[in-house]
Amino acid sequence: MAPIAKRSLSFAIAVATPERITKKPRAREEWRSLSVPPVELNLALTLLTGQTFLWKQTSPGVFTGALGPHLVSLRQTPQDTLYRVHTEFPGAKEALREFFTLDTSLATLWSSFSAADERFAAVAPYIQGARVLRQDPVECVFQFICSSNNHIQRITKMVDFLATQGSPLGCVDGQSFFQFPSLEQLSFLTEKQLRDAGFGYRAKYIVGAVETLRSKESGGDEWLKSLREGSLEQATAALCTLPGIGPKVAACVSLFSLDKHDAIPVDTHVWQIAVQYLKPELAGQRLTSKMHSAVAQAFVSRFGAYAGWAHAVLFIAELSSHQKLLPSHLHTQRRPRTSKNSKRNEDVVSL
Ligand SMILES: Nc1nc2[nH]c(O)nc2c(=O)[nH]1
């Protein structure tokens, strides 16, 4: 049987029995404490603002996603974050603590960011609990290859398609979840299948990146994980050898999966922040790769070794979807719409 057909069969079995997961919770499906207050972790601001496209809001206030073999749901109370595990494997709490980098204190970081920067100090109280994730690097690479020159809705659709190549983990409130596919599972996808699924020119990049990663002597998974050890420059150079990865995508992967806390993904939003608040002399210039470095450097000069974490807050404050969180005097002045930027201004997260 062809690998795709085999996978589809196991998926059919998993979705045929959703009540296995949605009916009365078993003991292991009880809500448990993650011991982190909303000021240190805001689920919506962390999971639904462009760092990952794999987590879903499965019911009001409940977010569900896969962490390796664990399928977990999360919700907040006024004092805590609660988690519920739908799968059998041990270690879900540890996986969650790692994914949300909970050993890093937002309070400590943010007090130094607020002292360094007026805009950060002004918007941070309205965006409390926005953290930077530590994702699996393979998952992160493929999500951000899909993200290039794209908007959230379409990226999510593409990433959901990739996810269906992995092992089914179950169904929560009518939504199916899969363990993110291994490189081997991804290798069964053809460029044609991806094009037919709406990936456009990115279809070639996905197939090429899978091939390149699978050719690494240590295995693509280990090769990517090894980039956690070196510098940001080394990680950027290595990532940019993969098809479909340029400086912006490399910075997203470095920040959201490789422990490079000073990585700054420079897109139109970040460019606007730099021009308005950090380096006004950039106004009127074009965003070239030299400018990318200048903008990233401006963030690091202002915010230090965790500049990427400060960027995450300023980036959210820039999104049109999140302006409503801010009082009107803190709203960003929008560029006038033109036929070229009308869609992009609103919801493109990655250029
Ligand atoms: N500068 C940023 N660009 C992004 N694209 C994306 O998908 N997420 C981000 C982000 O957090 N910052």
Coordinates of C-alpha atoms and ligand atoms in Angstrom, one line a residue:
M1 CA 0.0 0.0 0.0
A2 CA 1.3 3.5 -0.8
P3 CA 2.5 5.4 2.4
I4 CA -0.1 8.2 1.9
A5 CA -2.9 5.7 1.6
K6 CA -1.7 3.8 4.7
R7 CA -1.7 7.1 6.7
S8 CA -5.1 8.0 5.5
L9 CA -6.5 4.7 6.7
S10 CA -5.1 5.2 10.2
F11 CA -6.5 8.8 10.2
A12 CA -9.9 7.4 9.3
I13 CA -9.8 5.1 12.3
A14 CA -8.8 7.9 14.6
V15 CA -11.6 10.3 13.5
A16 CA -14.2 7.6 13.5
T17 CA -14.0 7.4 17.3
P18 CA -13.9 11.0 18.5
E19 CA -16.1 10.2 21.4
R20 CA -13.0 8.2 22.8
I21 CA -11.7 11.6 23.7
T22 CA -14.6 14.0 23.9
K23 CA -16.8 11.9 26.2
K24 CA -16.4 11.9 30.0
P25 CA -12.8 12.7 30.9
R26 CA -10.8 9.8 32.4
A27 CA -8.6 10.4 35.5
R28 CA -5.6 11.4 33.3
E29 CA -7.8 13.9 31.5
E30 CA -8.5 16.0 34.6
W31 CA -7.5 19.6 34.5
R32 CA -4.1 20.0 36.4
S33 CA -2.1 23.1 37.4
L34 CA 0.9 24.2 35.3
S35 CA 1.7 26.6 38.2
V36 CA 2.0 29.7 36.0
P37 CA -0.1 32.8 36.4
P38 CA -1.6 34.8 33.4
V39 CA 1.0 37.6 33.8
E40 CA 3.7 35.1 33.0
L41 CA 1.7 33.2 30.3
N42 CA -1.2 34.5 28.2
L43 CA -2.3 31.5 26.0
A44 CA -4.0 33.5 23.2
L45 CA -1.2 36.1 23.0
T46 CA 1.5 33.3 22.8
L47 CA -0.2 30.7 20.7
L48 CA -2.3 32.7 18.2
T49 CA 0.1 35.5 17.2
G50 CA 2.2 33.9 14.5
Q51 CA 4.9 31.9 16.5
T52 CA 3.0 28.7 15.8
F53 CA 0.2 27.8 13.5
L54 CA -0.6 24.4 14.9
W55 CA -2.5 25.2 18.1
K56 CA -6.3 25.6 17.9
Q57 CA -8.9 27.2 20.1
T58 CA -11.1 24.1 20.5
S59 CA -13.8 25.7 22.7
P60 CA -14.1 29.2 24.3
G61 CA -10.8 29.8 26.3
V62 CA -9.5 26.3 25.6
F63 CA -6.4 25.8 23.4
T64 CA -5.4 22.4 22.1
G65 CA -2.2 21.2 20.4
A66 CA 0.3 18.4 20.0
L67 CA 3.7 18.4 21.7
G68 CA 5.5 15.4 20.2
P69 CA 3.3 12.4 21.1
H70 CA 1.3 14.4 23.7
L71 CA -2.1 15.9 22.9
V72 CA -2.9 18.6 25.4
S73 CA -5.5 21.2 26.1
L74 CA -4.9 24.4 28.1
R75 CA -7.0 27.0 29.7
Q76 CA -6.4 29.9 32.1
T77 CA -8.0 30.8 35.4
P78 CA -7.4 34.2 37.1
Q79 CA -4.5 32.8 39.0
D80 CA -3.1 29.8 37.0
T81 CA -2.8 27.9 33.7
L82 CA -4.5 24.5 33.7
Y83 CA -3.6 21.6 31.4
R84 CA -5.4 18.4 30.4
V85 CA -3.7 15.5 28.7
H86 CA -5.6 13.4 26.2
T87 CA -2.9 10.9 25.4
E88 CA -1.2 8.1 27.4
F89 CA 2.5 9.0 27.3
P90 CA 4.2 10.3 30.5
G91 CA 6.1 13.6 30.4
A92 CA 3.4 16.0 29.1
K93 CA 3.9 18.6 31.9
E94 CA 7.7 18.7 31.3
A95 CA 7.1 19.1 27.6
L96 CA 4.7 22.0 28.3
R97 CA 7.2 23.7 30.6
E98 CA 9.9 23.4 27.9
F99 CA 7.6 24.5 25.1
F100 CA 6.6 27.7 27.0
T101 CA 10.2 28.2 28.4
L102 CA 8.7 28.6 31.8
D103 CA 12.1 28.7 33.5
T104 CA 12.5 32.2 32.1
S105 CA 10.8 35.0 34.1
L106 CA 8.9 37.5 32.0
A107 CA 8.7 39.9 35.0
T108 CA 12.5 40.1 35.2
L109 CA 12.9 40.6 31.5
W110 CA 10.1 43.1 31.1
S111 CA 11.2 45.3 33.9
S112 CA 14.5 45.8 32.1
F113 CA 12.8 46.3 28.7
S114 CA 10.5 48.9 30.2
A115 CA 13.4 50.8 31.7
A116 CA 15.1 50.8 28.3
D117 CA 12.2 51.7 26.0
E118 CA 9.2 54.0 26.3
R119 CA 7.1 52.3 23.7
F120 CA 7.7 48.9 25.3
A121 CA 6.8 50.4 28.8
A122 CA 3.6 51.9 27.3
V123 CA 2.2 48.8 25.5
A124 CA 3.4 46.0 27.7
P125 CA 0.6 46.4 30.4
Y126 CA -1.9 45.6 27.6
I127 CA -0.1 42.6 26.3
Q128 CA 0.9 40.8 29.5
G129 CA 2.0 37.2 29.3
A130 CA 3.2 37.2 25.7
R131 CA 6.0 34.7 25.8
V132 CA 8.5 33.3 23.2
L133 CA 8.0 29.6 22.6
R134 CA 10.7 26.8 22.3
Q135 CA 9.3 24.7 19.6
D136 CA 10.6 21.5 18.0
P137 CA 13.0 22.8 15.2
V138 CA 11.6 20.5 12.5
E139 CA 8.1 21.7 13.2
C140 CA 9.3 25.3 13.2
V141 CA 11.2 25.0 10.0
F142 CA 8.3 23.7 8.0
Q143 CA 5.8 26.1 9.5
F144 CA 7.9 29.1 8.6
I145 CA 8.7 27.9 5.1
C146 CA 4.9 27.9 4.7
S147 CA 4.8 31.4 6.3
S148 CA 6.9 33.3 3.7
N149 CA 4.9 36.0 1.9
N150 CA 1.7 34.6 3.3
H151 CA -1.1 35.4 5.7
I152 CA -2.2 33.5 8.9
Q153 CA -5.3 31.9 7.5
R154 CA -3.5 30.3 4.5
I155 CA -0.4 29.4 6.5
T156 CA -2.6 27.6 9.0
K157 CA -4.3 25.6 6.2
M158 CA -0.9 24.6 4.7
V159 CA 0.5 23.7 8.1
D160 CA -2.6 21.7 8.9
F161 CA -2.1 19.7 5.7
L162 CA 1.5 18.9 6.6
A163 CA 0.4 17.8 10.1
T164 CA -2.0 15.2 8.6
Q165 CA 1.0 13.3 7.4
G166 CA 1.9 12.5 11.0
S167 CA 0.3 9.9 13.4
P168 CA -3.2 10.8 14.5
L169 CA -3.4 11.6 18.2
G170 CA -7.2 12.1 18.5
C171 CA -10.0 14.5 18.2
V172 CA -11.0 17.3 20.6
D173 CA -14.3 19.1 20.2
G174 CA -14.5 18.0 16.6
Q175 CA -11.0 19.0 15.6
S176 CA -8.4 16.3 14.7
F177 CA -4.8 16.5 15.9
F178 CA -1.7 14.7 14.7
Q179 CA 1.8 14.3 15.9
F180 CA 3.9 16.5 13.6
P181 CA 5.3 14.2 10.9
S182 CA 8.9 13.0 10.9
L183 CA 11.1 13.9 8.0
E184 CA 10.6 10.4 6.8
Q185 CA 6.8 10.8 6.8
L186 CA 7.2 14.2 5.1
S187 CA 9.4 12.6 2.4
F188 CA 6.4 10.7 1.0
L189 CA 4.8 14.1 -0.1
T190 CA 5.4 15.0 -3.7
E191 CA 5.6 18.5 -5.1
K192 CA 2.5 17.8 -7.1
Q193 CA 0.5 16.8 -4.0
L194 CA 1.7 20.0 -2.3
R195 CA 0.8 22.2 -5.3
D196 CA -2.6 20.6 -5.5
A197 CA -3.1 21.3 -1.7
G198 CA -2.4 25.0 -2.4
F199 CA 1.3 25.5 -1.5
G200 CA 2.1 27.2 -4.7
Y201 CA 5.9 27.8 -5.2
R202 CA 6.5 26.7 -1.6
A203 CA 5.8 23.1 -2.7
K204 CA 9.3 22.9 -4.2
Y205 CA 10.8 24.3 -1.0
I206 CA 9.1 21.8 1.2
V207 CA 10.3 18.9 -0.9
G208 CA 13.8 20.4 -1.2
A209 CA 14.1 21.1 2.6
V210 CA 13.0 17.6 3.5
E211 CA 15.5 16.1 1.1
T212 CA 18.4 18.4 2.3
L213 CA 17.6 17.6 5.9
R214 CA 17.4 13.9 5.3
S215 CA 20.8 13.9 3.6
K216 CA 22.5 15.2 6.8
E217 CA 24.9 12.6 8.3
S218 CA 23.6 13.0 11.8
G219 CA 19.9 13.1 10.6
G220 CA 18.1 16.4 9.9
D221 CA 16.4 16.4 13.3
E222 CA 19.8 16.2 15.1
W223 CA 21.4 18.6 12.7
L224 CA 18.7 21.2 13.4
K225 CA 18.9 20.6 17.2
S226 CA 22.7 21.0 17.1
L227 CA 22.2 24.6 16.0
R228 CA 21.0 25.3 19.5
E229 CA 24.6 25.1 20.6
G230 CA 26.3 27.7 18.3
S231 CA 25.9 31.4 17.7
L232 CA 22.9 33.2 16.0
E233 CA 25.2 33.8 13.0
Q234 CA 26.0 30.1 12.7
A235 CA 22.4 29.1 13.0
T236 CA 21.3 31.8 10.4
A237 CA 24.0 30.7 7.9
A238 CA 23.1 27.0 8.3
L239 CA 19.3 27.6 8.0
C240 CA 19.8 29.7 4.9
T241 CA 21.3 26.7 3.1
L242 CA 17.9 25.1 3.2
P243 CA 15.5 25.8 0.3
G244 CA 12.8 28.4 1.1
I245 CA 14.7 29.9 4.0
G246 CA 16.0 33.5 3.9
P247 CA 17.0 35.8 6.8
K248 CA 13.4 36.5 7.9
V249 CA 12.4 32.8 8.2
A250 CA 15.8 31.9 9.6
A251 CA 15.3 34.5 12.4
C252 CA 11.8 33.1 13.2
V253 CA 13.2 29.5 13.4
S254 CA 16.2 30.7 15.5
L255 CA 14.0 32.7 17.9
F256 CA 11.1 30.3 18.2
S257 CA 13.0 27.0 18.3
L258 CA 16.8 27.3 18.6
D259 CA 17.3 29.4 21.8
K260 CA 18.5 32.4 19.9
H261 CA 16.8 35.0 22.1
D262 CA 18.4 37.9 20.3
A263 CA 17.1 36.8 16.8
I264 CA 14.9 39.5 15.3
P265 CA 12.6 38.5 12.3
V266 CA 12.5 41.7 10.3
D267 CA 9.3 42.2 8.3
T268 CA 7.2 45.2 7.5
H269 CA 5.8 45.4 11.1
V270 CA 9.3 45.3 12.7
W271 CA 10.6 47.7 10.1
Q272 CA 7.8 50.2 11.1
I273 CA 8.7 49.7 14.8
A274 CA 12.4 50.4 14.0
V275 CA 11.7 53.5 12.0
Q276 CA 9.2 54.9 14.5
Y277 CA 10.8 54.1 17.8
L278 CA 14.4 52.9 17.4
K279 CA 16.1 54.4 14.3
P280 CA 14.2 57.2 12.7
E281 CA 17.0 57.8 10.3
L282 CA 15.9 54.6 8.4
A283 CA 12.7 56.4 7.2
G284 CA 12.4 56.3 3.5
Q285 CA 14.9 53.6 3.0
R286 CA 14.2 50.2 1.4
L287 CA 14.3 46.9 3.4
T288 CA 17.4 45.2 2.0
S289 CA 19.4 42.5 3.7
K290 CA 21.9 45.1 4.9
M291 CA 18.9 46.9 6.5
H292 CA 17.7 43.7 8.0
S293 CA 21.0 43.5 10.0
A294 CA 20.8 47.2 10.9
V295 CA 17.3 46.8 12.3
A296 CA 18.1 43.6 14.2
Q297 CA 21.2 45.4 15.7
A298 CA 19.0 48.3 16.7
F299 CA 16.8 46.0 18.7
V300 CA 19.7 44.3 20.4
S301 CA 21.3 47.6 21.3
R302 CA 18.1 48.8 22.9
F303 CA 17.0 45.5 24.6
G304 CA 20.0 43.3 25.0
A305 CA 20.5 39.6 24.8
Y306 CA 16.7 38.8 25.0
A307 CA 15.8 41.4 22.3
G308 CA 13.7 38.8 20.5
W309 CA 11.4 38.6 23.5
A310 CA 10.9 42.4 23.5
H311 CA 10.3 42.2 19.7
A312 CA 7.5 39.7 20.3
V313 CA 5.5 42.2 22.4
L314 CA 6.1 45.2 20.0
F315 CA 5.2 43.0 17.1
I316 CA 1.8 42.0 18.7
A317 CA 1.2 45.7 19.4
E318 CA 1.6 46.3 15.7
L319 CA -0.8 43.7 14.4
S320 CA -4.1 45.2 13.2
S321 CA -5.9 42.3 14.8
H322 CA -4.5 43.3 18.2
Q323 CA -4.9 47.1 18.1
K324 CA -8.1 46.7 20.1
L325 CA -6.1 45.7 23.1
L326 CA -4.4 49.1 23.3
P327 CA -5.9 52.4 24.2
S328 CA -6.4 54.6 21.1
H329 CA -3.4 56.9 21.8
L330 CA -1.1 53.8 21.5
H331 CA -2.6 52.7 18.2
T332 CA -0.1 52.5 15.3
Q333 CA -0.6 54.9 12.5
R334 CA -1.5 52.7 9.5
R335 CA 0.1 53.3 6.2
P336 CA -2.6 54.5 3.7
R337 CA -3.9 51.5 1.7
T338 CA -2.8 51.1 -1.8
S339 CA -3.9 48.3 -4.2
K340 CA -0.5 46.7 -3.5
N341 CA -0.6 46.6 0.2
S342 CA -4.3 46.4 1.0
K343 CA -4.4 42.7 2.1
R344 CA -0.8 42.7 3.3
N345 CA -1.2 45.5 5.7
E346 CA -3.9 43.7 7.5
D347 CA -2.8 40.2 8.1
V348 CA 0.5 39.2 6.5
V349 CA 2.8 38.1 9.3
S350 CA 5.8 37.1 7.3
L351 CA 7.5 38.7 4.4
Ligands
LIG1 N1 8.7 39.9 13.1 C1 7.9 38.8 13.2 N2 7.4 38.2 12.2 C2 6.7 37.1 12.3 N3 6.1 36.4 11.4 C3 5.5 35.4 12.1 O1 4.8 34.5 11.6 N4 5.6 35.6 13.4 C4 6.4 36.7 13.6 C5 6.8 37.3 14.7 O2 6.6 37.0 15.9 N5 7.6 38.4 14.5

